[in-house]
Amino acid sequence: MTLIADTAPTVFETVESEVRSYCRTWPTVFERATGSRLFDEHGRPFLDFFAGAGSLNYGHNNPALKRPLLDYLGGDGITHGLDMSTTAKRRFLETFRSTVLAPRGLPYKVMFPGPTGTNAVEAALKLARKVTGRTTVVSFTNAFHGMSLGSLALTGNAGKRAGAGVPLSHTAQMPYDHYLGGRVPDFLWFERLLEDSGSGLDHPAAVIVETVQGEGGVNAARAEWLRGLADLCRRRDMLLIVDDIQMGCGRTGDFFSFEEAGITPDVVTLSKSISGYGLPMSLCLFRDELDVWEPGEHNGTFRGNNPAFVTATAALDTYWRDTTLRDRTLRRAATVEAALSELGSGTAPRGRGLVWGLEFPDGERARAVCRRAFELGLLVETSGPGDEVVKLLPPLTVTDDELDEGLGILARAVRHTA
């Protein structure tokens, strides 16, 4: 594929803020998309192993979701409803309860905190502090939880933290699984700080964790580490929050990424693919006894995105009434791992389900691989503290042929940049 660069300034460069980022990685103008492919305005196809940073688990313009959405809009269904009761919200709540919560025995209330993942995290933080009366929340090295101030205080990336403009406080960071290379027993440092009144660590209200750190470099926590963390939180009277914004909705196989570990968090945040269609939507789930909110104590204008309720319901009905999607995702995980293991980047690939990372010696090489992949017709991004990891997030609905095609393009990109 030959890409012809237009050197004339575009409206994106002259009008849009310099804060834009993904468009710098993929210098073309996209026009339409279907399934696992995007097409630019010149008709060039790109296989999408980025999937809206995990917000398009079911692909672009999935017809099983698009038809109900078009029917709803064509019937003058409510688009903006704040937190009013609507038929679209009722159907979503009923479907979420019957397909997700009840089969797993999860005792959660559902809160609509706003349209984005960071809205869900902020709500979780406020709730944890309100319930416990304590302020400190513990997160982990290389964590990413969002870009608003409360979420950013929990985020490890120095570059993102630098954009805050104010001190980021009321948090503490602990080593994530594998951070110390297995040389120290799990949670030794954390537990010692909790025991020692001279440690300077105030008794935390909660601990927040990603079971797989997507932005942090596709670091996947072991199930036994997650179980140990849940036990520590229980023994030390700290709420356990699992941030499942990118890894939930089937990305690791099960609907929730923590299911494999057999734990039940006190609070769970969901966003990205919960709407199924790329529409803004997020959820904060928490145990019934934690529902201490006063009416209107936490609100937001766009927490009632009814078109997102419609597509979310369709996604649950289509993909989560049985285990077909889960089983297929887990089978494909073995395919991806085997293919990446043959690329010889120097480190073993890491991930679960259909989120995988391939680490390179430095960010320059990883970025070069992503650039070459784009030239060959594949969208992948980097992650990790130094952009040293090439991250794969194909749609869960990717076909076997598309998966093989994408892995083949990636292999070529790795060879071409050696």
Coordinates of C-alpha atoms in Angstrom, one line a residue:
M1 CA 0.0 0.0 0.0
T2 CA 1.4 3.4 -1.0
L3 CA 0.4 6.3 1.2
I4 CA 0.7 9.8 -0.3
A5 CA 1.3 12.6 2.2
D6 CA -0.4 15.9 1.6
T7 CA 2.0 18.6 2.9
A8 CA -0.6 21.4 2.9
P9 CA -1.9 22.4 6.3
T10 CA -5.2 20.9 7.0
V11 CA -8.1 22.1 9.1
F12 CA -7.1 19.7 11.8
E13 CA -3.7 21.5 12.1
T14 CA -5.1 25.0 11.8
V15 CA -8.2 24.7 14.0
E16 CA -7.9 21.6 16.2
S17 CA -5.8 21.8 19.4
E18 CA -2.2 20.4 19.5
V19 CA -3.4 17.9 22.1
R20 CA -4.6 15.6 19.4
S21 CA -2.6 12.3 19.4
Y22 CA -3.9 9.3 17.5
C23 CA -4.2 11.2 14.3
R24 CA -0.5 11.9 14.4
T25 CA 0.1 8.1 14.5
W26 CA -2.2 7.4 11.6
P27 CA -1.9 10.3 9.1
T28 CA -4.9 9.8 7.0
V29 CA -8.6 10.9 7.1
F30 CA -10.9 8.0 7.8
E31 CA -14.4 8.0 6.3
R32 CA -16.3 4.8 7.0
A33 CA -15.9 1.5 8.8
T34 CA -17.5 -1.9 9.0
G35 CA -16.6 -5.0 11.1
S36 CA -12.8 -5.1 11.6
R37 CA -11.9 -2.6 8.9
L38 CA -11.7 1.2 8.5
F39 CA -11.6 2.9 5.2
D40 CA -10.0 6.3 4.6
E41 CA -11.5 9.0 2.3
H42 CA -9.5 7.5 -0.6
G43 CA -11.0 4.1 -0.1
R44 CA -7.9 2.5 1.4
P45 CA -8.7 -0.3 3.8
F46 CA -7.1 -0.7 7.2
L47 CA -7.5 -3.8 9.4
D48 CA -8.3 -2.4 12.9
F49 CA -6.4 -4.0 15.7
F50 CA -7.0 -0.9 17.8
A51 CA -10.8 -1.1 18.1
G52 CA -11.3 2.4 19.5
A53 CA -8.9 1.6 22.4
G54 CA -11.1 -1.2 23.3
S55 CA -14.5 0.5 22.8
L56 CA -15.4 -1.5 19.8
N57 CA -15.2 -5.1 21.0
Y58 CA -18.0 -6.0 18.6
G59 CA -16.5 -4.2 15.6
H60 CA -17.5 -1.2 13.6
N61 CA -21.2 -0.7 12.7
N62 CA -22.1 -4.2 13.8
P63 CA -25.5 -4.9 12.1
A64 CA -26.9 -6.6 15.2
L65 CA -26.5 -3.4 17.1
K66 CA -27.0 -0.9 14.2
R67 CA -30.5 -2.1 13.3
P68 CA -32.0 -1.6 16.8
L69 CA -30.4 1.8 17.0
L70 CA -31.8 2.9 13.7
D71 CA -35.2 1.7 14.6
Y72 CA -35.1 3.5 17.9
L73 CA -34.0 6.8 16.3
G74 CA -36.5 6.3 13.5
G75 CA -39.3 6.0 16.1
D76 CA -38.3 9.2 17.8
G77 CA -37.0 7.4 20.8
I78 CA -35.6 9.6 23.6
T79 CA -32.0 10.6 23.0
H80 CA -31.1 12.7 26.0
G81 CA -32.8 11.7 29.2
L82 CA -30.5 12.8 32.1
D83 CA -31.4 10.2 34.7
M84 CA -35.1 10.1 34.0
S85 CA -36.7 6.6 33.7
T86 CA -37.1 5.6 30.0
T87 CA -38.0 2.4 28.3
A88 CA -34.5 2.2 26.8
K89 CA -32.9 2.4 30.3
R90 CA -35.4 -0.1 31.7
R91 CA -34.7 -2.7 29.0
F92 CA -30.9 -2.3 29.5
L93 CA -31.1 -2.7 33.3
E94 CA -33.3 -5.8 32.9
T95 CA -31.0 -7.3 30.3
F96 CA -27.9 -6.5 32.2
R97 CA -29.3 -8.1 35.3
S98 CA -30.5 -11.2 33.5
T99 CA -27.4 -11.8 31.3
V100 CA -24.5 -10.5 33.4
L101 CA -25.3 -10.0 37.1
A102 CA -27.7 -12.9 38.0
P103 CA -25.8 -15.7 36.2
R104 CA -22.7 -14.7 38.1
G105 CA -24.4 -14.1 41.4
L106 CA -23.0 -10.6 41.6
P107 CA -24.7 -8.4 44.2
Y108 CA -24.3 -5.1 42.4
K109 CA -26.3 -1.9 42.1
V110 CA -25.9 0.0 38.8
M111 CA -25.0 3.6 38.7
F112 CA -24.8 5.8 35.5
P113 CA -22.1 8.3 36.5
G114 CA -21.5 10.0 33.1
P115 CA -20.4 9.1 29.6
T116 CA -16.7 8.2 30.0
G117 CA -14.5 5.8 31.9
T118 CA -12.9 8.5 34.1
N119 CA -16.5 9.5 35.2
A120 CA -16.9 6.0 36.5
V121 CA -13.6 6.0 38.3
E122 CA -14.4 9.4 39.9
A123 CA -17.7 8.1 41.1
A124 CA -16.0 5.0 42.6
L125 CA -13.5 7.2 44.4
K126 CA -16.1 9.5 45.9
L127 CA -18.2 6.5 47.0
A128 CA -15.3 4.7 48.6
R129 CA -14.4 7.8 50.6
K130 CA -18.0 8.5 51.5
V131 CA -18.6 5.0 52.8
T132 CA -15.3 4.7 54.7
G133 CA -14.8 8.2 55.9
R134 CA -11.1 7.9 54.7
T135 CA -9.3 9.7 51.9
T136 CA -6.3 7.6 50.7
V137 CA -6.8 5.3 47.7
V138 CA -4.0 2.9 46.7
S139 CA -3.2 2.2 43.0
F140 CA -0.3 0.4 41.4
T141 CA 2.8 1.1 39.4
N142 CA 2.1 1.7 35.7
A143 CA -1.6 2.0 36.3
F144 CA -3.9 4.1 34.1
H145 CA -7.3 5.2 35.4
G146 CA -8.2 8.3 33.4
M147 CA -7.4 11.9 32.8
S148 CA -9.6 13.9 35.2
L149 CA -7.9 14.9 38.4
G150 CA -9.0 12.2 40.7
S151 CA -8.4 9.4 38.2
L152 CA -5.1 11.0 37.2
A153 CA -3.9 11.0 40.8
L154 CA -4.1 7.2 40.5
T155 CA -2.3 7.0 37.2
G156 CA 1.4 6.1 37.0
N157 CA 2.5 7.6 33.7
A158 CA 4.6 10.7 34.4
G159 CA 3.8 12.4 31.1
K160 CA 0.0 12.2 31.7
R161 CA 0.4 13.3 35.3
A162 CA 2.4 16.3 34.2
G163 CA -0.7 17.7 32.4
A164 CA -2.6 18.1 35.7
G165 CA -1.2 21.5 36.6
V166 CA -1.9 21.0 40.3
P167 CA -0.7 18.6 42.9
L168 CA -2.2 15.1 42.7
S169 CA -2.9 13.9 46.2
H170 CA -4.7 11.5 48.5
T171 CA -3.3 8.4 46.7
A172 CA -0.4 6.0 47.3
Q173 CA 1.2 3.6 44.8
M174 CA 2.2 0.0 45.3
P175 CA 4.1 -2.5 43.1
Y176 CA 2.0 -4.3 40.6
D177 CA 2.4 -8.0 40.0
H178 CA 5.8 -8.8 38.5
Y179 CA 7.0 -5.2 39.1
L180 CA 9.9 -6.5 41.3
G181 CA 10.6 -9.5 39.2
G182 CA 9.3 -12.0 41.8
R183 CA 12.2 -11.3 44.1
V184 CA 9.8 -10.1 46.9
P185 CA 6.8 -12.0 48.2
D186 CA 3.5 -10.5 47.0
F187 CA 2.3 -7.6 49.1
L188 CA 5.1 -7.7 51.6
W189 CA 5.8 -4.0 51.3
F190 CA 2.1 -3.1 51.2
E191 CA 1.2 -5.1 54.3
R192 CA 4.2 -3.9 56.2
L193 CA 3.2 -0.2 55.6
L194 CA -0.3 -1.1 56.8
E195 CA 1.0 -2.6 60.0
D196 CA 3.5 0.2 60.9
S197 CA 2.0 3.3 62.4
G198 CA 5.2 5.1 61.5
S199 CA 5.0 4.2 57.8
G200 CA 3.2 7.4 56.8
L201 CA 0.5 5.6 54.9
D202 CA -2.9 6.6 56.2
H203 CA -5.4 3.7 56.4
P204 CA -6.7 3.5 52.8
A205 CA -10.3 3.8 51.9
A206 CA -9.8 1.5 48.9
V207 CA -7.5 -0.1 46.5
I208 CA -8.1 0.2 42.7
V209 CA -6.5 -2.2 40.2
E210 CA -6.6 -3.3 36.6
T211 CA -6.4 -7.0 36.1
V212 CA -4.5 -6.3 32.9
Q213 CA -2.8 -2.9 32.6
G214 CA -3.5 -1.9 29.0
E215 CA -2.0 1.5 28.8
G216 CA 0.8 0.4 31.2
G217 CA 2.2 -2.1 28.8
V218 CA -0.2 -5.0 28.8
N219 CA 0.9 -6.3 32.2
A220 CA -1.4 -9.2 33.2
A221 CA -1.7 -9.9 36.9
R222 CA -1.7 -13.6 37.9
A223 CA -5.0 -14.9 39.3
E224 CA -3.3 -15.9 42.6
W225 CA -2.0 -12.3 42.9
L226 CA -5.5 -10.9 42.4
R227 CA -6.8 -13.4 45.0
G228 CA -4.1 -12.3 47.4
L229 CA -5.0 -8.6 46.9
A230 CA -8.7 -9.4 47.5
D231 CA -7.8 -11.2 50.7
L232 CA -5.6 -8.3 51.8
C233 CA -8.4 -5.8 51.2
R234 CA -10.8 -7.9 53.1
R235 CA -8.5 -8.4 56.1
R236 CA -7.4 -4.8 56.3
D237 CA -10.9 -3.2 55.8
M238 CA -10.2 -1.6 52.4
L239 CA -12.7 -1.6 49.5
L240 CA -11.5 -3.4 46.4
I241 CA -12.2 -1.5 43.1
V242 CA -11.5 -3.3 39.8
D243 CA -11.2 -0.9 36.9
D244 CA -12.6 -3.0 34.0
I245 CA -13.0 -0.1 31.6
Q246 CA -10.8 -1.5 28.9
M247 CA -10.6 -5.2 29.9
G248 CA -14.3 -5.8 30.6
C249 CA -17.1 -6.7 28.2
G250 CA -15.3 -9.9 27.1
R251 CA -11.8 -8.5 26.2
T252 CA -10.1 -11.2 28.3
G253 CA -12.7 -13.9 27.5
D254 CA -15.2 -13.7 30.4
F255 CA -17.5 -10.7 30.6
F256 CA -15.5 -9.3 33.6
S257 CA -11.8 -9.7 33.6
F258 CA -11.7 -10.7 37.3
E259 CA -13.9 -13.8 36.8
E260 CA -10.9 -16.0 36.1
A261 CA -9.4 -15.2 39.5
G262 CA -12.7 -16.0 41.3
I263 CA -12.9 -12.8 43.2
T264 CA -15.9 -10.4 43.8
P265 CA -14.8 -6.8 44.0
D266 CA -16.7 -4.3 46.1
V267 CA -16.8 -1.8 43.2
V268 CA -16.4 -2.3 39.4
T269 CA -16.0 0.4 36.7
L270 CA -17.1 -0.2 33.1
S271 CA -17.1 1.9 30.0
K272 CA -15.6 1.7 26.5
S273 CA -17.4 -1.4 25.1
I274 CA -20.4 -1.5 27.4
S275 CA -22.4 0.4 24.8
G276 CA -21.2 -2.0 22.2
Y277 CA -21.2 0.6 19.4
G278 CA -18.7 3.1 20.5
L279 CA -21.3 5.4 22.0
P280 CA -20.4 7.2 25.3
M281 CA -21.5 5.2 28.3
S282 CA -20.1 4.1 31.6
L283 CA -21.2 2.2 34.7
C284 CA -20.1 2.1 38.3
L285 CA -21.2 -1.1 39.9
F286 CA -21.1 -1.7 43.7
R287 CA -22.4 -3.9 46.4
D288 CA -25.9 -3.1 47.5
E289 CA -24.8 -2.1 51.1
L290 CA -22.5 0.5 49.6
D291 CA -25.3 2.4 48.0
V292 CA -25.2 5.3 50.4
W293 CA -25.7 8.1 47.9
E294 CA -28.2 10.9 48.5
P295 CA -30.4 11.7 45.5
G296 CA -28.4 14.0 43.2
E297 CA -25.3 13.8 45.3
H298 CA -23.4 12.7 42.2
N299 CA -24.8 13.6 38.8
G300 CA -24.0 14.6 35.3
T301 CA -25.9 15.9 32.2
F302 CA -25.0 13.1 29.9
R303 CA -25.5 10.1 32.2
G304 CA -28.7 9.1 30.3
N305 CA -27.4 8.4 26.8
N306 CA -30.4 6.4 25.6
P307 CA -29.1 5.4 22.2
A308 CA -26.2 3.8 24.1
F309 CA -28.7 1.9 26.3
V310 CA -30.2 0.5 23.0
T311 CA -27.0 -0.7 21.5
A312 CA -25.8 -2.0 24.9
T313 CA -28.9 -4.1 25.3
A314 CA -28.5 -5.4 21.7
A315 CA -24.9 -6.4 22.5
L316 CA -25.8 -8.3 25.6
D317 CA -28.7 -10.1 23.9
T318 CA -26.5 -11.0 20.9
Y319 CA -23.3 -12.0 22.6
W320 CA -23.8 -12.8 26.3
R321 CA -26.8 -15.1 26.4
D322 CA -24.4 -18.0 26.0
T323 CA -20.6 -18.7 26.1
T324 CA -20.0 -18.7 22.3
L325 CA -18.1 -15.4 22.2
R326 CA -16.2 -16.2 25.4
D327 CA -15.1 -19.6 24.1
R328 CA -14.1 -18.2 20.8
T329 CA -12.0 -15.4 22.4
L330 CA -10.1 -17.9 24.6
R331 CA -9.4 -20.1 21.6
R332 CA -8.0 -17.2 19.6
A333 CA -5.8 -16.2 22.5
A334 CA -3.7 -19.2 21.9
T335 CA -3.4 -18.3 18.2
V336 CA -2.2 -14.8 18.9
E337 CA 0.2 -15.9 21.6
A338 CA 1.8 -18.5 19.3
A339 CA 2.1 -16.1 16.4
L340 CA 3.7 -13.4 18.6
S341 CA 6.1 -15.9 20.2
E342 CA 7.6 -16.5 16.7
L343 CA 8.4 -12.9 16.1
G344 CA 11.5 -12.9 18.3
S345 CA 11.3 -9.4 19.8
G346 CA 13.5 -10.6 22.7
T347 CA 10.7 -11.0 25.3
A348 CA 7.7 -13.3 25.5
P349 CA 4.4 -11.8 24.5
R350 CA 2.0 -11.1 27.3
G351 CA -1.7 -10.8 27.6
R352 CA -5.0 -12.6 28.0
G353 CA -8.0 -13.2 25.7
L354 CA -7.7 -10.7 22.8
V355 CA -5.4 -8.1 24.4
W356 CA -1.7 -8.8 23.8
G357 CA 1.5 -6.9 24.0
L358 CA 4.8 -7.4 22.3
E359 CA 7.7 -5.6 24.1
F360 CA 10.7 -4.2 22.2
P361 CA 14.0 -2.9 23.6
D362 CA 12.8 0.7 23.3
G363 CA 10.0 2.9 22.2
E364 CA 11.7 4.0 19.0
R365 CA 11.6 0.4 17.7
A366 CA 8.0 -0.2 18.8
R367 CA 6.8 3.0 17.2
A368 CA 8.6 2.1 14.0
V369 CA 6.8 -1.2 14.0
C370 CA 3.4 0.6 14.4
R371 CA 4.3 3.0 11.6
R372 CA 5.3 0.2 9.2
A373 CA 2.1 -1.7 10.2
F374 CA 0.1 1.3 9.2
E375 CA 1.8 1.6 5.9
L376 CA 0.9 -2.1 5.3
G377 CA -2.7 -1.6 6.3
L378 CA -2.9 -2.5 10.0
L379 CA -3.7 -0.2 12.9
V380 CA -1.9 -1.0 16.2
E381 CA -0.7 1.3 18.9
T382 CA 2.1 1.4 21.5
S383 CA 1.7 1.3 25.2
G384 CA 3.9 1.1 28.3
P385 CA 5.8 3.8 30.2
G386 CA 8.3 4.3 27.3
D387 CA 6.0 3.3 24.4
E388 CA 8.0 0.1 24.2
V389 CA 5.1 -2.3 23.8
V390 CA 3.1 -2.9 20.6
K391 CA -0.4 -3.5 21.8
L392 CA -3.0 -5.6 19.9
L393 CA -6.8 -5.0 20.6
P394 CA -8.6 -6.6 17.7
P395 CA -12.4 -6.7 17.8
L396 CA -13.7 -9.8 19.5
T397 CA -15.7 -10.4 16.4
V398 CA -12.7 -10.6 14.1
T399 CA -12.8 -13.5 11.7
D400 CA -10.1 -16.2 11.7
D401 CA -8.9 -15.0 8.3
E402 CA -8.7 -11.4 9.5
L403 CA -6.8 -12.4 12.6
D404 CA -4.3 -14.4 10.5
E405 CA -4.0 -11.4 8.1
G406 CA -3.4 -8.9 10.9
L407 CA -0.8 -11.2 12.6
G408 CA 0.9 -11.6 9.2
I409 CA 1.1 -7.9 8.6
L410 CA 2.5 -7.4 12.1
A411 CA 5.2 -10.0 11.4
R412 CA 6.2 -8.2 8.2
A413 CA 6.3 -4.9 10.1
V414 CA 8.6 -6.4 12.7
R415 CA 10.9 -7.8 10.0
H416 CA 11.0 -4.6 8.0
T417 CA 12.1 -2.6 11.0
A418 CA 14.7 -5.0 12.3

